[in-house]
Tab-separated table of C-alpha atoms in Angstrom:
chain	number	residue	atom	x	y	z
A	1	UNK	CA	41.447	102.255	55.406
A	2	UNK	CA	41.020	105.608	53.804
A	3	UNK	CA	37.424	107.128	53.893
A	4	UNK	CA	36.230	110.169	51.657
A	5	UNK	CA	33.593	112.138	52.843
A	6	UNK	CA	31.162	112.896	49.790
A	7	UNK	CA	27.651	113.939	48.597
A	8	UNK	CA	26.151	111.021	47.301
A	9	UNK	CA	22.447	110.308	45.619
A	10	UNK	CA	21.078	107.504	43.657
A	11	UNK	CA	20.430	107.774	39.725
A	12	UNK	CA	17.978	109.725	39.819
A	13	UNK	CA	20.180	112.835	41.787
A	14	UNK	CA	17.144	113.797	43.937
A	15	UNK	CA	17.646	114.081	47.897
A	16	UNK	CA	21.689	113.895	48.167
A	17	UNK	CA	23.188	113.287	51.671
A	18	UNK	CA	26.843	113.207	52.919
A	19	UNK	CA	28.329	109.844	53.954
A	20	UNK	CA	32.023	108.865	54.663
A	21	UNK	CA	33.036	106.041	50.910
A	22	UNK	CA	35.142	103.228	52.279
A	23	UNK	CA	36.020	101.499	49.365
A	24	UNK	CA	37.712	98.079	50.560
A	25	UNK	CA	39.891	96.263	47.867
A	26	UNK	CA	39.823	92.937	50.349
A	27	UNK	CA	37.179	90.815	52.537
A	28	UNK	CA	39.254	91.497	55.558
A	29	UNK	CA	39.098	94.918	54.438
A	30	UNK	CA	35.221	94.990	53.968
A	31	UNK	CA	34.946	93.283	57.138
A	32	UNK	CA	36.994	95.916	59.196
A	33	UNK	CA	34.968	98.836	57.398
A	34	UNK	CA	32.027	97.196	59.140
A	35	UNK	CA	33.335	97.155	62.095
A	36	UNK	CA	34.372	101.101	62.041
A	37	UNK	CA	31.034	101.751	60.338
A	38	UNK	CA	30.280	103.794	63.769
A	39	UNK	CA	27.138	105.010	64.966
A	40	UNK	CA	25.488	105.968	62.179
A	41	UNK	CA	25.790	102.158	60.299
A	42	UNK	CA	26.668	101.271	56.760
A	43	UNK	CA	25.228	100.158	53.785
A	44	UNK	CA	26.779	98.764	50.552
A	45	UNK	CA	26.843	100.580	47.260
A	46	UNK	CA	27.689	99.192	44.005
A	47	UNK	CA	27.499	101.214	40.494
A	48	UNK	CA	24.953	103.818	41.891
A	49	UNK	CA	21.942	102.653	39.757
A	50	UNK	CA	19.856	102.466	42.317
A	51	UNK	CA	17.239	105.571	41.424
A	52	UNK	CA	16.353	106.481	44.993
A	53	UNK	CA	18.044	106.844	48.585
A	54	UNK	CA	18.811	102.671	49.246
A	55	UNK	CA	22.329	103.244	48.665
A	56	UNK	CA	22.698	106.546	50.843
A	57	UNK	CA	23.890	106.839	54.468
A	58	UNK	CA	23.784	110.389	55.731
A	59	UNK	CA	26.454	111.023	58.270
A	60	UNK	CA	27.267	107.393	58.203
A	61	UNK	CA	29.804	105.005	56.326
A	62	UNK	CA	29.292	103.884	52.446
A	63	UNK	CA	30.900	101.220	50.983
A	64	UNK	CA	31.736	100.896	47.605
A	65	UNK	CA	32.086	97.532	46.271
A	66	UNK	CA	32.826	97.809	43.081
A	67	UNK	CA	36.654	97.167	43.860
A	68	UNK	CA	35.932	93.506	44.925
A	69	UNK	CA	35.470	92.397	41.307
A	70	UNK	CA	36.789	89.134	40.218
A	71	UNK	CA	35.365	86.507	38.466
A	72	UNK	CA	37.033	83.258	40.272
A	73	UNK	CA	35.105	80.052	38.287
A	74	UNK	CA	32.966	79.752	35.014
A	75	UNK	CA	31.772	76.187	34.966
A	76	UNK	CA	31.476	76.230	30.854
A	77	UNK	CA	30.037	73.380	30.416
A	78	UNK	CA	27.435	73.807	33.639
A	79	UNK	CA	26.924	76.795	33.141
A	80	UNK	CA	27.432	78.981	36.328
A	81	UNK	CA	29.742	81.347	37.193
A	82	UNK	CA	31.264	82.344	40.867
A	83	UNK	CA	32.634	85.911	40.972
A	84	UNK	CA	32.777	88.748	43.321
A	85	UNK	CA	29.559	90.810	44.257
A	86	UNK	CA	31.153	94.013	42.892
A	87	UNK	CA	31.378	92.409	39.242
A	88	UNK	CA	29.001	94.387	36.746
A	89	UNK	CA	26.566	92.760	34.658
A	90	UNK	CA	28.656	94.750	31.555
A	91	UNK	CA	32.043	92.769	32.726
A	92	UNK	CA	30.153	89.505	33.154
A	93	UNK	CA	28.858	89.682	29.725
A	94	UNK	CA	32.024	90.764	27.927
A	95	UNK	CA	33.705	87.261	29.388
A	96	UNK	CA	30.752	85.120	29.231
A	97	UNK	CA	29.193	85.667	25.667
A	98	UNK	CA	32.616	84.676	23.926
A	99	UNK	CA	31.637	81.219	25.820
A	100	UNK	CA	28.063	80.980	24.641
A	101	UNK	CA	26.442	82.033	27.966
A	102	UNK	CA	24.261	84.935	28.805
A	103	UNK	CA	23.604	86.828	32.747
A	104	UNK	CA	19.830	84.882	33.689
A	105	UNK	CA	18.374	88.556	34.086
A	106	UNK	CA	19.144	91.904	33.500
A	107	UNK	CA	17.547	95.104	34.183
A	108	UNK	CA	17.564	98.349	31.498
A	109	UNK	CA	21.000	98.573	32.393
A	110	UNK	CA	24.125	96.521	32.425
A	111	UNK	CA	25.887	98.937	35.099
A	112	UNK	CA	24.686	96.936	37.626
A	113	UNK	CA	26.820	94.559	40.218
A	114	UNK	CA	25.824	91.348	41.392
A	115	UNK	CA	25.152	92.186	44.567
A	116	UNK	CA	23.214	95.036	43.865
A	117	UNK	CA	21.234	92.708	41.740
A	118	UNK	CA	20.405	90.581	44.189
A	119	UNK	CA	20.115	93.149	46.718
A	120	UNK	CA	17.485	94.664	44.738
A	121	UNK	CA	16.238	91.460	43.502
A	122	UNK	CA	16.135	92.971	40.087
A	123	UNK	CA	14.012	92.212	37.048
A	124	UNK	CA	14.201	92.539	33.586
A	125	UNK	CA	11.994	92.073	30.295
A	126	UNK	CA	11.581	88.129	30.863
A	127	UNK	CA	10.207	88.032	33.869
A	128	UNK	CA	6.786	86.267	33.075
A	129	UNK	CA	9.392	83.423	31.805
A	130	UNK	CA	12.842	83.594	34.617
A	131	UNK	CA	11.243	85.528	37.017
A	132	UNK	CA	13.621	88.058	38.703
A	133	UNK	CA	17.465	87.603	39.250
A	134	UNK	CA	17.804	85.815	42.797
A	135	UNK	CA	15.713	82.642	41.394
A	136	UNK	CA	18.857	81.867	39.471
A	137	UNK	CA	21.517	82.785	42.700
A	138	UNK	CA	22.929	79.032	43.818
A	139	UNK	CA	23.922	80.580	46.670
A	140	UNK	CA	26.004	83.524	48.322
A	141	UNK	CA	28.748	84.330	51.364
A	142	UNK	CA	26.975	87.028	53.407
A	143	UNK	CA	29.354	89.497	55.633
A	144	UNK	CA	26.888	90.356	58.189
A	145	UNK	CA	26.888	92.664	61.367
A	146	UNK	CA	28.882	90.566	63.757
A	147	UNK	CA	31.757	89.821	61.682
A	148	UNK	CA	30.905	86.425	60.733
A	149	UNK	CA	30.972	85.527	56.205
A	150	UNK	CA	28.468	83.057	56.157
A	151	UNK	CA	27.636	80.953	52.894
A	152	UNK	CA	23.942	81.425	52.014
A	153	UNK	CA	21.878	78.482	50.075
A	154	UNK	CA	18.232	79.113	48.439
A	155	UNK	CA	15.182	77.990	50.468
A	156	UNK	CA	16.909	79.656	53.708
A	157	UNK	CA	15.025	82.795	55.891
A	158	UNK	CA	18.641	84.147	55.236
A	159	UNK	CA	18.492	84.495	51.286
A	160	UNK	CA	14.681	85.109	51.496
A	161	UNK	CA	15.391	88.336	53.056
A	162	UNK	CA	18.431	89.079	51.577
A	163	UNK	CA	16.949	88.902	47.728
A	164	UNK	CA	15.306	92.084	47.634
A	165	UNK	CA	16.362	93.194	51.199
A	166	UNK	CA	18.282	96.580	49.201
A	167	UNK	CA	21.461	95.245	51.377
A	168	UNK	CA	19.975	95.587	54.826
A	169	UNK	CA	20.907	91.636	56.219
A	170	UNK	CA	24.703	92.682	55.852
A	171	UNK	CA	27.321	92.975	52.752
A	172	UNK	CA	27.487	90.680	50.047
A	173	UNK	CA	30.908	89.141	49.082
A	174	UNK	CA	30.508	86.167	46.538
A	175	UNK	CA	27.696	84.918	44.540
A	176	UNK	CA	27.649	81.507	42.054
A	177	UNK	CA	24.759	82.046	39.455
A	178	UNK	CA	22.946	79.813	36.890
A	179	UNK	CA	23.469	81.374	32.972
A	180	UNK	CA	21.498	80.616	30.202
A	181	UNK	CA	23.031	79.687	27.505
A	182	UNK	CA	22.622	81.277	23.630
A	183	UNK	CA	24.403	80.881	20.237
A	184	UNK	CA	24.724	84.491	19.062
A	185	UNK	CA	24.976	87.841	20.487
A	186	UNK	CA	21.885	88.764	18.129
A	187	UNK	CA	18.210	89.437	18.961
A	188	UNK	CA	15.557	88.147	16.509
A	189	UNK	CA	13.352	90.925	17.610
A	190	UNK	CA	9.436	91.716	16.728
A	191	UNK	CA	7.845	95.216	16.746
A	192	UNK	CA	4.422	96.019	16.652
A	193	UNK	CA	1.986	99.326	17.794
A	194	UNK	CA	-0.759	99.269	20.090
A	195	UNK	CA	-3.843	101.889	19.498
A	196	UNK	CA	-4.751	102.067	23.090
A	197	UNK	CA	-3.699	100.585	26.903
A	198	UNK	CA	-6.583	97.646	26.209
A	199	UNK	CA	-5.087	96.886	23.044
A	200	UNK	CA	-1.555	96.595	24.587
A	201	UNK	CA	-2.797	94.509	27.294
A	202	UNK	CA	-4.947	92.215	25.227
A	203	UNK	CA	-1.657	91.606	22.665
A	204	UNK	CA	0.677	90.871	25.649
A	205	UNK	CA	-1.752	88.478	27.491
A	206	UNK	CA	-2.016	86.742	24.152
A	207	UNK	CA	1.661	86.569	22.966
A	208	UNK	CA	3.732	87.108	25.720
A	209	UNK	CA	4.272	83.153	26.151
A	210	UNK	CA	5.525	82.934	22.564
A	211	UNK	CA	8.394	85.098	24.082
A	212	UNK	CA	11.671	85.196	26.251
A	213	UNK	CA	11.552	88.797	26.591
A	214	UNK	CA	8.551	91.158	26.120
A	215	UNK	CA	8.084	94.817	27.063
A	216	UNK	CA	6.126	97.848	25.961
A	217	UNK	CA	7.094	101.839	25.561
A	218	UNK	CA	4.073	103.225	26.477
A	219	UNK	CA	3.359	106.895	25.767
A	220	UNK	CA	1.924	108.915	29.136
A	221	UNK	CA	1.012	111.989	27.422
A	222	UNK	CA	-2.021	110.266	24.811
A	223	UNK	CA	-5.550	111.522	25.594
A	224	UNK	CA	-8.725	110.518	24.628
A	225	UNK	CA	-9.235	107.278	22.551
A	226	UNK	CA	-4.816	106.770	22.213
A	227	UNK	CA	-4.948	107.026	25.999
A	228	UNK	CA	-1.954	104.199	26.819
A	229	UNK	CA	-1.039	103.852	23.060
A	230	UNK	CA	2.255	101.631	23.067
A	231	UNK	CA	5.026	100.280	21.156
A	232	UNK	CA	5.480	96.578	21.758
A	233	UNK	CA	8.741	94.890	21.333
A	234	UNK	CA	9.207	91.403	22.004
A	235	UNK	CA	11.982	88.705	21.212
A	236	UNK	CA	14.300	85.723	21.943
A	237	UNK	CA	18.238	85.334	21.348
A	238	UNK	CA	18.760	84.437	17.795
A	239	UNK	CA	20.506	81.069	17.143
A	240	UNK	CA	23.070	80.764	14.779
A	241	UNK	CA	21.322	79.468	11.400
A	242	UNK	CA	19.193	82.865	11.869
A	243	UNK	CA	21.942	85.239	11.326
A	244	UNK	CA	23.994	86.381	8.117
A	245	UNK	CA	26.530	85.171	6.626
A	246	UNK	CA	28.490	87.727	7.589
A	247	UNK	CA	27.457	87.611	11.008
A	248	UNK	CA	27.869	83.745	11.539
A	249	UNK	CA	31.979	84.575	11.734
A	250	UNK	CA	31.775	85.993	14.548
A	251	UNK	CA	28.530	85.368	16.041
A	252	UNK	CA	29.026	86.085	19.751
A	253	UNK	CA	30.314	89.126	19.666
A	254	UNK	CA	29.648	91.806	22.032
A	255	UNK	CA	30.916	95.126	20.725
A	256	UNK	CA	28.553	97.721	22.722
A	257	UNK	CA	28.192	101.269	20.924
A	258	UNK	CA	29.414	104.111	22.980
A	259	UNK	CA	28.108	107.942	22.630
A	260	UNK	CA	29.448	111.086	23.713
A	261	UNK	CA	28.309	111.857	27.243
A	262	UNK	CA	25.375	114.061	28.433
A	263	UNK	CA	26.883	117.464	29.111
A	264	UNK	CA	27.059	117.744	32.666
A	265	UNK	CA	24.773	120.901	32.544
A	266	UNK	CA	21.084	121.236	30.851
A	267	UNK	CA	18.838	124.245	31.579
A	268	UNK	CA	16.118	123.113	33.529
A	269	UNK	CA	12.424	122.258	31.751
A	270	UNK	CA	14.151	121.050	29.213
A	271	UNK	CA	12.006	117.852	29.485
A	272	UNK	CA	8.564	119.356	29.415
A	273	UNK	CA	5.495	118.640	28.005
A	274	UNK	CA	5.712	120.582	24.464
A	275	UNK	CA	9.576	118.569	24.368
A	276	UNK	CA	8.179	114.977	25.301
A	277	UNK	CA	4.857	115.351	23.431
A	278	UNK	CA	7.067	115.780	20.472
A	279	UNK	CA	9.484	113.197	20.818
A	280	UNK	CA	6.536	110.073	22.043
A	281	UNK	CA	4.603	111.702	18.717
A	282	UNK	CA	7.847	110.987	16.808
A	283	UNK	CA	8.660	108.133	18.461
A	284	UNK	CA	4.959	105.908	18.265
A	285	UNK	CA	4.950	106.999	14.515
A	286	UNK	CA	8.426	105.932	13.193
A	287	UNK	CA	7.498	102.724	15.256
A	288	UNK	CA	6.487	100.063	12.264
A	289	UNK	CA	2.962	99.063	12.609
A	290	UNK	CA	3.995	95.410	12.160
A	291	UNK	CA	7.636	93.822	12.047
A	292	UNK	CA	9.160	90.539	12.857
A	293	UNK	CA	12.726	89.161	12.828
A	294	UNK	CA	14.872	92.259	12.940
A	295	UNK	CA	18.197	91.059	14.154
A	296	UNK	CA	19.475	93.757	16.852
A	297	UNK	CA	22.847	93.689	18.949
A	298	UNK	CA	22.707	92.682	22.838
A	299	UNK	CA	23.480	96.235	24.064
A	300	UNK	CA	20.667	98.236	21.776
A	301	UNK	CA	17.436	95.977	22.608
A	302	UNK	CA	18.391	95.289	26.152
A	303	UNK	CA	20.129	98.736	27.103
A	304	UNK	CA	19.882	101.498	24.489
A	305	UNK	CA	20.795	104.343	27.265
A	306	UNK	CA	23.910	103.126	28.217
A	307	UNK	CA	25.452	104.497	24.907
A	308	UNK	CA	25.282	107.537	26.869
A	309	UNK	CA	27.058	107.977	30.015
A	310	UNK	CA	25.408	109.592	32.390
A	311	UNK	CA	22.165	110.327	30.496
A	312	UNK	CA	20.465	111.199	33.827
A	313	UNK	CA	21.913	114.700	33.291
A	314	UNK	CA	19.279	115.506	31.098
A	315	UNK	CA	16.968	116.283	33.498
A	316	UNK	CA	18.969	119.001	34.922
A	317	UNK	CA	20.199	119.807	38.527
A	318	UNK	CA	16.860	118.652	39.990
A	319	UNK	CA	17.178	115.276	39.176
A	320	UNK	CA	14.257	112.857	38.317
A	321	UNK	CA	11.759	110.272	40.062
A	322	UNK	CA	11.272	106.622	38.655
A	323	UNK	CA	8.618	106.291	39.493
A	324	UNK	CA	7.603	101.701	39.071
A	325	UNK	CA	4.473	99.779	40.893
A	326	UNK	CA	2.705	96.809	40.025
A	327	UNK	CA	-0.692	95.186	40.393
A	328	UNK	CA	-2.094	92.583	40.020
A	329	UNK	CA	-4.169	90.170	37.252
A	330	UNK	CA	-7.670	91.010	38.381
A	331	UNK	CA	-6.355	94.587	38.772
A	332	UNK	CA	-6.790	95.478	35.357
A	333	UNK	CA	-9.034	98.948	36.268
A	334	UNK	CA	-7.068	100.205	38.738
A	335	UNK	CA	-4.052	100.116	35.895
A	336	UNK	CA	-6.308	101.764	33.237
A	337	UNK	CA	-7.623	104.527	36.240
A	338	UNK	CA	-3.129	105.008	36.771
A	339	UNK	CA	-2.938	105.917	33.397
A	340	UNK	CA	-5.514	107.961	32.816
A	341	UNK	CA	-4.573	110.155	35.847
A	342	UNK	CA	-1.018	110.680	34.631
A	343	UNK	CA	-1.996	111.385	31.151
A	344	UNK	CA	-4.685	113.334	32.400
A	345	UNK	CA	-2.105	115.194	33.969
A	346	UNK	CA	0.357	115.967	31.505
A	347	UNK	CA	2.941	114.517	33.383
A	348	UNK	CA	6.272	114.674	30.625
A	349	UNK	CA	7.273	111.009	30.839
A	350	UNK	CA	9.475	109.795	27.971
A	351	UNK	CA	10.890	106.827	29.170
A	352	UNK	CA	7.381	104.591	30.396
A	353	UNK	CA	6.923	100.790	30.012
A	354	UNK	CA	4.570	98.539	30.745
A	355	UNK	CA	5.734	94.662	31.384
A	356	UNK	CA	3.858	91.253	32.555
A	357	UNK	CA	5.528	89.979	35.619
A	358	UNK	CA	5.143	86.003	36.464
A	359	UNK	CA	5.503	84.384	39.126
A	360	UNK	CA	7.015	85.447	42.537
A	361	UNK	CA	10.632	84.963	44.003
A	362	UNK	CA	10.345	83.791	47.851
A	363	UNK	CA	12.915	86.965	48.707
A	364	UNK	CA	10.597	88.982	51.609
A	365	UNK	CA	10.731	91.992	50.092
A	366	UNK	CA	10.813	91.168	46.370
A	367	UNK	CA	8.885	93.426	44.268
A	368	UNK	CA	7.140	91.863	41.421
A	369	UNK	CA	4.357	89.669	42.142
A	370	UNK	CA	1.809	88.111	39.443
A	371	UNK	CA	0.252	90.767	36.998
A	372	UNK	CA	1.419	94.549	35.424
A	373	UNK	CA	3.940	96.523	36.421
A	374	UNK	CA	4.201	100.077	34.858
A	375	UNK	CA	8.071	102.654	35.214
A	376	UNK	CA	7.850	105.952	34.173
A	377	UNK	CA	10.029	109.047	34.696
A	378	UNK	CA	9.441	112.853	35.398
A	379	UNK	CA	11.303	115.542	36.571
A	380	UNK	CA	11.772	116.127	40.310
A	381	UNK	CA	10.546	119.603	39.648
A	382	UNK	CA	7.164	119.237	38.167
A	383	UNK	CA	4.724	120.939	40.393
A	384	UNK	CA	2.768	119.076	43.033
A	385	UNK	CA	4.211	115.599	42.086
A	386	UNK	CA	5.112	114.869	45.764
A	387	UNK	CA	1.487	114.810	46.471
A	388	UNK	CA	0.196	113.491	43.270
A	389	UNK	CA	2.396	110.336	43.706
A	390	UNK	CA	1.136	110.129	47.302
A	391	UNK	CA	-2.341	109.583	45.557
A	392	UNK	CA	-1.064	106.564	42.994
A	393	UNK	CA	0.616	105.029	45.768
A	394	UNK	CA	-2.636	105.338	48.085
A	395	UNK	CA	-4.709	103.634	44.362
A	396	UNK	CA	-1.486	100.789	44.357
A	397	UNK	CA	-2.094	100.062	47.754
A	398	UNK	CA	-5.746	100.118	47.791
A	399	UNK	CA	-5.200	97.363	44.585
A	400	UNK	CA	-3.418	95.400	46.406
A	401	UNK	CA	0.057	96.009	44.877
A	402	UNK	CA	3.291	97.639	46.036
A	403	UNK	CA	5.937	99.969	44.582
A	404	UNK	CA	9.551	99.299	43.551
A	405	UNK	CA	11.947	99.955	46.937
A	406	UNK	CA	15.253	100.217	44.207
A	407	UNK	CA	13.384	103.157	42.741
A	408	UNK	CA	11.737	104.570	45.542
A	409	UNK	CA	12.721	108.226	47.115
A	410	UNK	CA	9.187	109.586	48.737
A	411	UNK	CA	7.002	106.487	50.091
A	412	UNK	CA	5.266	106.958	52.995
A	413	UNK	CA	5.888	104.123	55.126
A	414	UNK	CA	2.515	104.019	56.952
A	415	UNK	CA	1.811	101.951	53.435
A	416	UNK	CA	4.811	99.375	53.905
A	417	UNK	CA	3.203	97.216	55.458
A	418	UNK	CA	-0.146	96.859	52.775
A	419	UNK	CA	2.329	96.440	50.122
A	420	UNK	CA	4.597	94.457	51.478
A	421	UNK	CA	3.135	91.635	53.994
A	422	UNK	CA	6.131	89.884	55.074
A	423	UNK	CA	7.447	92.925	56.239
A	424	UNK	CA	6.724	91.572	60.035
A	425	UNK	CA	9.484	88.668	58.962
A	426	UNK	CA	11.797	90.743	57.162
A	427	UNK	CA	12.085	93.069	60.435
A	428	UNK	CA	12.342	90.185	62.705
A	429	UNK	CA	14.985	88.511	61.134
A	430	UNK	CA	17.287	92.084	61.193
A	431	UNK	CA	16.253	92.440	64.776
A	432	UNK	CA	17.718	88.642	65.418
A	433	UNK	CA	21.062	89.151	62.514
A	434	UNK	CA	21.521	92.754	63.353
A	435	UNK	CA	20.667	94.222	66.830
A	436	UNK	CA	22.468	97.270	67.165
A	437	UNK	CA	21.537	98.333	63.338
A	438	UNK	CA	24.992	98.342	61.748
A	439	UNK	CA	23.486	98.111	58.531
A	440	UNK	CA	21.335	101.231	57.884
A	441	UNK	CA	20.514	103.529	54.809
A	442	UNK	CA	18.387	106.343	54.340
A	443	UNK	CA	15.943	103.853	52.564
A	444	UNK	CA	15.796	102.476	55.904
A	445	UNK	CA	15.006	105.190	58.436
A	446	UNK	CA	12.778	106.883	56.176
A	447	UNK	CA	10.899	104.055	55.512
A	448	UNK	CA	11.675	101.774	59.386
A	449	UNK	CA	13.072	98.566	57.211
């Protein structure tokens, strides 16, 4: 099978390394690539959304999925859908909304495979109502180190650590997954702005259960008494006696809007503090103080940026850090302290949200847990964030909460172990599945998954 040998990075083009991209077309090809992974391992990539090094091998094998990506069964009137781990979200939606079915869970973006969803264990703006994406996984057929496909139910070690285990217990082939079901490809959608962080939190503890999907933009660079002032946007799937007239004639279509790209070079500081102030300033005040009901396409509430390919460019060479924890309820303070520090700081985030996560998944190494999460970007560049984000992730830890591995580029793994407890278990198992670490990422030696 041919092999390329390329630079690769993860979204957020910090920290690239060289790897050899297999890209096998077959199972018996995906299977051999594993096999002639080599010394240095392997480790499966799908659409490259990941933000930080889990989908990086340096000196080692990569394999691209993305060419395994058929859709074999839609149960229609069940329900669920069997397909290929290298399907996207995008494709699964363009064949499944004509049938009046909608992916369980997706993230900001719909350039995301199925395998890399579960891999990541991903969540997405309802997760204090379907909690992340591997609670709605039936089950899955596993390639793992020695050769063997093995099909993988729920309520097994094997899918516990494989949900969320950022493709470490081996190479995901298939996966059948539970839909949820809607009559348009609308949003009845309600905005409202928040003065302050406590005013954010108190309106989402209050209304979030009123709501499929909730989340907040939450501006990073307010001082003083607008310190964590937010735009709130909340909604459900709007049924069919909601929409127009017009609209009723074709009322699950899914026609997303696409942009010219982002050139593929931007001077660098482009995104600084006098730039961002101005666009959150702009941004909080066009927000409508109150509205409810505002129909909105699929792709623009769920994934405005992907009307622009390759919008990560706008950060320039240097790239950009995602930068997502969470804590818990009880954890309120630690939160507010977060926020202060990074507005304290000036740091130029334009793209921040707050969300409510619900329960827990059982995968090992899920990320959300019970309580607030908060995502925000800067540029790679900004002086002394290396240490700065030490600090946060020191206040997480000390909380009692964890950061997101999918986003992750720079966590010290001496603080693993505090944020993630079943860690232990999670190693264990790869010990036992995987003994002469065939599957191996940068993710992983940096951090000793």
């Amino acid at each position: 099978m041919p092999a390329d040998s390329v630079s690769v990075t993860g979204w957020g083009r910090t920290a690239p390394t060289t790897a050899r991209l297999v890209r096998p077309r077959t199972y018996g090809e995906a299977a051999a690539a594993v096999r002639e992974c080599g010394a240095r391992g392997g480790i499966a990539r799908g659409l490259g959304r990941a933000y930080g090094d889990a989908a990086q091998n340096a000196g080692g094998a990569v394999l691209d999925m993305t060419g395994l990506d058929r859709i074999h069964a839609i149960d229609a009137g069940g329900g669920t859908v069997l397909c290929d781990a290298g399907v996207s979200l995008h494709r699964l939606m363009e064949v499944l909304l004509p049938l009046g079915w909608f992916v369980p869970v997706t993230p900001g973006t719909r350039y995301v495979t199925v395998g890399g969803a579960i891999g990541a264990d991903i969540h997405g703006k309802n997760h204090h109502v379907s909690g992340s994406f591997s609670r709605h996984v039936l089950s899955f057929e596993l390639l793992t180190a020695d050769g063997e496909i093995r099909t993988v139910g729920r309520g097994t070690p094997l899918f516990d650590a494989t949900a969320g285990g950022m493709g470490l217990t081996g190479v995901i082939l298939t996966a059948t997954v539970r839909l949820h079901p809607v009559e348009s490809g609308l949003m009845s959608v309600d905005t409202e702005r928040a003065a302050d962080l406590d005013d954010l939190m108190a309106r989402l503890t209050a209304g979030d259960h009123r709501y499929r999907y909730s989340v907040a933009w939450i501006d990073l660079l307010a001082r003083g008494a607008a310190t964590g002032r937010s735009v709130l946007t909340r909604g459900d799937h709007a049924p069919l006696d909601a929409l127009p007239p017009r609209a009723r004639r074709h009322p699950l279509a899914f026609r997303p809007p696409r942009l010219p790209a982002a050139p593929s070079f931007v001077p660098e500081g482009l995104l600084g503090r006098t730039t961002v102030g101005l666009f959150n300033e702009l941004w909080y005040r066009k927000a409508p103080r109150a509205r409810t009901g505002e129909l909105q396409p699929i792709p623009a509430f769920f994934h405005p940026l992907d009307g622009v390919p390759h919008w990560n460019r706008v950060y320039g060479r240097g790239g950009f850090v995602q930068y997502q924890f969470v804590v818990g309820h009880g954890q309120e303070e630690a939160l507010r302290r977060i926020v202060r520090r990074v507005a304290g700081r000036r740091c130029p985030s334009f793209l921040a949200v707050l969300k409510r996560f619900g329960e827990g998944d059982p995968g090992w190494l899920s990320f959300p847990v019970p309580g607030w999460t908060l995502a925000l970007d800067v540029p790679a560049g900004l002086p002394g964030l290396g240490a700065f984000l030490d600090e946060l992730d020191g206040e997480v830890a000390d909380a009692g909460g964890r950061v997101y591995l999918a986003k992750d580029a720079r966590l010290r793994p001496e603080l693993l172990a505090a944020m993630y407890p079943r860690l232990g278990v999670f190693r264990a198992l790869r010990r036992e599945l995987d003994p002469r670490g065939v599957f191996t990422s940068d993710l992983s030696r940096r951090l000793g998954l």
